[in-house]
Amino acid sequence: MEISRDAYRAIEDIVGPDNVTDDPAFLDSYAFEWLAELVRPNRSHYMPRPWAVVMPASTREVQAVTKVCNKYKIKIKPISTGWYHWAAPMKDDEPTVQFDLRRMNRIIDIDEKNRFAIVEPYVICAQLQAEAMKLGLNCNIIGAGSSTSVVASACAYFGGGPSSHYMGNNSDNLLGQEWVTPAGKVVRTGSLSSGAGWFCSEGPGPSVRGVTRGNLGSRGGLGTYTKCAIKLADWPGPAEMEVKGRPPGYRLPIGENFRAYTIGAPNWEAWANCYYAIYDNGLGYIFHRQLNLAGANLATALWLTYIDPTKTLNDVETLAKDPEIIAINETARISFQLILAAQSIDGIQLQDKILDEILSQTGCYRVERYCEQDMAEFTNMYMQRLGHKHCNFIWAGGYMGSWMQAGTPDFVKGYVPTAIKGFEDDQQSHLLVECGGDALMGCGSTLGGGGYFGLEQFVSYDPASDASIDACIKHMEDAIADCVAQGIPLGKEQLYLQIGWTDQRIWDGMAKAPQTFVLDFQRQFKDAVDPNYLGDRNYPWLPEKWGEAPAPAQAK
Amino acid sequence: MTIQDYRADALRCTRCAYCKWVPLDLMKSWRFSKGCPSIEYGKFHSYSAGGRLITSLSLMDGRSTVTDKVRDSVFMCNMCGSCDVACKMCRYDMEPLLAMHELRAKLVEDGDLPEAYQPMLESLRTDYNTMGEPHERRGDWAKDLGVKDLTKTTAKYVFHAGCRYSFDGEQSEVARTAVAILKKAGLDFGIMGAAESCCGGKAFSIGVDQQLHKSADHNLAAWKKAGVDTVITACADCYYAFKRLYTQHAGSTIKVVHMVELLDQMVADGSLKMTNPVPMKVTYHDPCHLGRQGEDYVPWDGVEKKIFGQAVVYDPPRPRYNGAFGVYDAPRNVLKAIPGVELVEMERIKEGAWCCGAGGGAREGYPKFSEWTAGERIEEAESTGADALVTACPWCERNFIDAVRGAKGKLEVLDILQLVDMAL
Amino acid sequence: METKRRQLAAIVGEDNVLDDPKTLEEFSSDESLCEPLRPWFVVKPANESEVQALVKWANATATPLVPVSSGAPHFYGDTVPTATEAVIVDLSCMKAIKRIDRRNRIAVIEPGVTYSELAPALAKEGLRIPRPLAPRANKSVVASLLERQPTTIPRLNFSLPEPLRNCGVVWGSGELAFTGEAGNGPLNLEAQWQRGLAQVDGKGPLATDLMRLVTGAQGSMGIVVWASIKLELIPAVRSSFFVPNAELSGLVDFIYKLTKVRLGDETLLLNRAKLAGLVEPQPAAARKLREALPEWVALVGLAGTALLPEERLKVQEKEFRALVQEFRLTLCGGFAGVSRADVVRLIDGDAGDHPPTLAAKGASQDIFFLTTLDKASGLIETVRSVAARFDYPWPDVGIYIQPQHQGVAHHVEFNFPYDPDDAKEVARARDIYLEASAELVDQGAYFSRPYGYWSELVYQRDASSTEILRTVKQIVDPANIMNPGKLCF
């Protein structure tokens, strides 16, 4: 669709010519996104190309550009750090202005006493954590790692991570937020709306954040979040991380009031019991099944290779055949990482005793090799900063997370065998990385206080190989089929795949949801705050009476 | 290699943006958290390593063409390698820096090199230096030093001054100090004088690979003729060119030593005794070509293969350049050995160092960007409370000196040899 | 009217439709100074389907509904009709404790379940629920949570609505839909349980947090027919401490530190009048007692739960004493007339049928808001100056400060006792309430639960979120039958 150049000029007038572009190569750098090849025609690595990319520097500029987009009916798609295929425009025939918010990059304030920070969208977790630690504070870093935007995880996406068990989900850590609606209105939520500061996300009365921040967030589909305040947790460690070692396997020495363990379980029943015991006992500063992302068959070989800077992935092949490594690997097959922290030596010693008791009661154990100094310090580094999260892609550059249905430990335990069997079967093609059927990774709890999480199957494929891409797509379809067959809710693969589906297909599926109230709600809410439908379906809705016979000829 | 050889790298890029930051584990503050000067200045994703991989792909696939903006995004970069280190934090199958080089080479081949580089290239063609100076004056800095002229005689060692120390009058003193130290070390060395040619590294860094080959051919032949088996330099750019590029592209087997390595060795074996106190608080800037790109070259001629079905490895194993083994300790050991000197570190050091801004041809092609990059580093150095910013590369020093002067700052910029000289 | 009566009786049964003058009178006003208005009926549904039928009926007949779950006395005007011809939906008969899931520590209860009813049921499983300070015996757990009444253990408060997780809601439109995790599954709790779902995650469903739209709503969005609540283990051993100080400011940093490191379970601040009123029901004795108490007291409970409880308590006590010393404060186990046992009663028990705030003079004008602790002293000064302006005896004012959301937000509450039969005292209480509220808002006090006059104060200042809330209301209650006239609709 042709759009008047007046629109471009109007945007240029707002942000200045240096901060907007429609150069095709530049636009491609925003269209190219991870996972695109799994959903786009001909396995293209590109999502639809934006019509222009704009870099506003302030809420005022975001608002002004949004108004221009309303005038010219151009879709809007804000990104902070910009990752995932859904960060790009969705449809080829919908001109979209991509808002790259990287100029809005300030930590506006850290309120040390009241333990919250006010940040703009391009502040990443690692930056905030580094600044917070100077004040004895810490921030929950989401599972995708510390290169992610704080605002994105708090306002617009999921918000759970390895530290959520202790520090809370960023949904709950979200305090005041500033939101530019797709219609271009600025809305402030919680205490901020009353001019009372940033400290509270709820109210006045019902919480406006209830329409902006659900389970997943609107992922750029409902306007732009331009600032938010985020609750911080205490950090009983040094003001600056004293990192040592050579890349890539940096190590973080374990302070006397910290512990860094990998805990193994003899079977999944014991594993679940251990999770419940940790939940009941309130243990854990960071609690996550992390290192298994490499696959339970290869994890030990990979990480012992990784922490040796002289080695390459070729060494994993040799190491994986070493009987000693195989033996270690078996002890770590069903394992997870647990970082303990205390305010005092007495406190950490007590936590150790409690953990001993839990392990004794559940038949679980500390995995010795992983608890030796080199691996323990590496684990500590990995989990505290989450600066190695893109080891997700370490095998071949492609990773797709299937499963990840969240629930209680017993619920998760229930689907683990199916997830493992399905992945094992799909590896027989040799077109996915053969790391064993269990590459399940996930938080100890995505909710503050514990008790709720999911495990995500780390499916590694080669995005430079069409056959491998196809095998990954097949795995996603197989996982959906397994879920349907066993009555398990669909997992992340469905979320990923439907980015490539037509509206009709998505709505047909939605209409069969057990409850459609929220989909109808979101449609009506969208009608009100996004009358020109400039936001995309990352904020999903169900057209009125969709699925009821006769199907409407056209829906908005 | 060509950009086609890095097509898989581009397809395997996940747009994770690690390339924009210092390695996340090393991040110590908001202010100094960025690793890539180019993206910080250019802002759009195309100014990052990941963005350039996508640009390569887009050009290869005919989705876009080289515009002025694209040209800027490709060349307004220091090629400092910060992105490369950060990317490889989690990846063994990516070579962003090499891919970026091939993208430059492709643009050069297609006639898309920015005009701003022409004076430097012309100077290289006519006078074998990057400075626009007559090559006859190249050895003037050493006129009165009584150093062997290796065009006329032989020696085991050659001291290669490089373009900057040869022609930048303000900086030549460093080369003279180097000579004094080499004499003190009792080494059998000489210089090439007017016959010395630019290392070719700078031309290579902008994608004019042929110039590197010409320079390498000239220098290697001259050294061979003079019986040299080791080249010593005080310039990090030259060091990188000799150690990595000459070996890779010209089959060089000559040993390469940077002055800081020699000094470190002399401190360790007691042959260099620094007794004059130098009461100064200093901070050290790791030059990219001595630090994270200063690792030994390991010859490799292999192919990609897959293990465990789809895991990407190389046969034989591909050497891994990720800054793990750069020259970091030697300069620090030397500084610590100088009485009175207090070394205070900046936040971004070693493999995580922020570039001086002079690399990758930025000083010549994009001076404002280059100056801004240096200014960022100056601010970081000043934040340590240091009296002086010390480094081991004339390009870094020149960029820093200009930035300090431009900002009317007080920070002193010194080569490590100047400090050593004060202590002798 | 008779037609309506018959229709209501058809839904809930003849016996559960009340319109006798005494009952209607009871629901016509409450302990607040809101304008009284008589409802036409009080109905007592027994279950979800009756509630849904009532809401559909209300839509069909354009009848305002006012949901009420707790027994009287009510305090803030939210249960008093603002619109004429209203029907009170009294949910106090919906008392099912539908499920106590020990392993996942989740209870699912109906809105009529009170704290005093839930506690013994949970105790059988070794569980407890974080609770507000001394709730009255007939206080509905669900109502308390929906109104975001503060609970006393800030470390467990990962969000303000905690421990509320999921709700089943009959929305104003008459539709039944679940919030949070439960909103993704079948519209039937038993079916969800069979699938291993336990209504744990409060977020969602999808991009909306429906629970957040019914909390703080004063029944204006719909009627909650069940709620899931996160539970805690009952401690095996406990101890409690008073940390007295003449000035609130002397306790501020100490409380910040406690909540930061999450040391302690119950953590709250009381002024002498509040503490005396809580432990001593007799007004004269309470007045005497307060004279003997320090101006401010931080009350901190420590607990040993789960494994190694004694050792846990020991370590906590050691760390706690060290902190008391670090902040140059003193510790005491009690005062003359206030013992540790009183503290346990306050924390674990309920206030019976007679809320302590009413004990002194028969009525109390309460003012409460959220703020950060560093601003509390200044806001207290504001209230003090308003009280002085009206010659209100400041020593009579009870003040309660409750850290919430792990100490990021703080509930600050003032109780101004007055004689409801003395017109002058009533007028004074009203004047103080109006003036203090206005000044507090100006100074940044956050009326997150805007009852009565406060709703005017906050929504007038906030056009954009008012517009959003009205949009939400229009969607979920298009006929505006749910408690109309409250908040901004």
mmCIF file of N, CA and C in Angstrom, chain B residues 7 28 100 137-138 148 153 164 172 176-177 188 227 244 269 301 315 336 365-366 372 385 398 403:
data_model
loop_
_atom_site.group_PDB
_atom_site.id
_atom_site.type_symbol
_atom_site.label_atom_id
_atom_site.label_comp_id
_atom_site.label_asym_id
_atom_site.label_seq_id
_atom_site.Cartn_x
_atom_site.Cartn_y
_atom_site.Cartn_z
ATOM 1 N N ARG B 7 27.858 -16.231 4.762
ATOM 2 C CA ARG B 7 26.398 -16.273 4.615
ATOM 3 C C ARG B 7 25.751 -17.069 5.778
ATOM 4 N N LYS B 28 29.824 -2.946 34.520
ATOM 5 C CA LYS B 28 29.976 -2.431 35.882
ATOM 6 C C LYS B 28 29.130 -1.203 36.154
ATOM 7 N N MET B 100 32.460 -8.684 8.704
ATOM 8 C CA MET B 100 32.390 -7.236 8.478
ATOM 9 C C MET B 100 33.516 -6.798 7.540
ATOM 10 N N ARG B 137 61.299 11.021 4.071
ATOM 11 C CA ARG B 137 61.507 11.533 5.434
ATOM 12 C C ARG B 137 61.183 10.508 6.509
ATOM 13 N N ARG B 138 60.880 9.289 6.056
ATOM 14 C CA ARG B 138 60.365 8.287 7.000
ATOM 15 C C ARG B 138 61.349 7.970 8.130
ATOM 16 N N LYS B 148 71.436 1.086 13.382
ATOM 17 C CA LYS B 148 71.809 0.398 12.145
ATOM 18 C C LYS B 148 70.783 0.633 11.048
ATOM 19 N N THR B 153 72.838 -3.081 6.025
ATOM 20 C CA THR B 153 73.484 -4.124 6.818
ATOM 21 C C THR B 153 72.427 -5.088 7.334
ATOM 22 N N ARG B 164 52.870 6.484 12.110
ATOM 23 C CA ARG B 164 52.567 7.545 13.077
ATOM 24 C C ARG B 164 53.847 8.028 13.763
ATOM 25 N N SER B 172 57.113 11.173 17.844
ATOM 26 C CA SER B 172 58.333 10.455 17.460
ATOM 27 C C SER B 172 59.239 10.145 18.645
ATOM 28 N N ARG B 176 61.991 7.055 19.637
ATOM 29 C CA ARG B 176 63.381 7.286 20.068
ATOM 30 C C ARG B 176 63.628 6.604 21.415
ATOM 31 N N THR B 177 62.625 6.673 22.295
ATOM 32 C CA THR B 177 62.762 5.986 23.584
ATOM 33 C C THR B 177 62.865 4.487 23.373
ATOM 34 N N ASP B 188 70.658 -6.898 18.977
ATOM 35 C CA ASP B 188 71.224 -6.615 17.656
ATOM 36 C C ASP B 188 70.075 -6.202 16.750
ATOM 37 N N GLY B 227 68.259 -10.089 6.969
ATOM 38 C CA GLY B 227 68.532 -11.186 7.897
ATOM 39 C C GLY B 227 67.751 -11.137 9.185
ATOM 40 N N ARG B 244 49.243 -11.068 12.820
ATOM 41 C CA ARG B 244 48.052 -11.799 12.358
ATOM 42 C C ARG B 244 47.920 -11.752 10.833
ATOM 43 N N ASP B 269 63.252 -10.298 33.916
ATOM 44 C CA ASP B 269 64.604 -10.873 34.062
ATOM 45 C C ASP B 269 65.595 -9.898 34.701
ATOM 46 N N ASP B 301 42.933 -24.200 7.696
ATOM 47 C CA ASP B 301 42.324 -24.357 6.387
ATOM 48 C C ASP B 301 41.373 -25.535 6.511
ATOM 49 N N ASP B 315 36.364 -28.817 10.713
ATOM 50 C CA ASP B 315 37.327 -29.900 10.534
ATOM 51 C C ASP B 315 38.502 -29.381 9.719
ATOM 52 N N LYS B 336 53.181 -1.583 36.776
ATOM 53 C CA LYS B 336 53.289 -1.883 38.206
ATOM 54 C C LYS B 336 54.745 -1.864 38.676
ATOM 55 N N GLY B 365 38.169 8.400 7.716
ATOM 56 C CA GLY B 365 36.919 8.456 6.969
ATOM 57 C C GLY B 365 35.780 9.141 7.703
ATOM 58 N N TYR B 366 35.761 9.013 9.014
ATOM 59 C CA TYR B 366 34.640 9.554 9.806
ATOM 60 C C TYR B 366 35.195 10.254 11.050
ATOM 61 N N TRP B 372 34.434 11.450 18.705
ATOM 62 C CA TRP B 372 33.432 11.153 19.728
ATOM 63 C C TRP B 372 33.805 9.880 20.483
ATOM 64 N N GLY B 385 39.900 8.978 38.103
ATOM 65 C CA GLY B 385 40.720 9.909 38.891
ATOM 66 C C GLY B 385 42.177 9.894 38.480
ATOM 67 N N ARG B 398 47.251 9.458 19.540
ATOM 68 C CA ARG B 398 46.928 10.650 18.754
ATOM 69 C C ARG B 398 45.451 10.990 18.882
ATOM 70 N N ALA B 403 41.417 14.482 21.299
ATOM 71 C CA ALA B 403 40.127 14.574 22.013
ATOM 72 C C ALA B 403 40.268 15.386 23.294
#
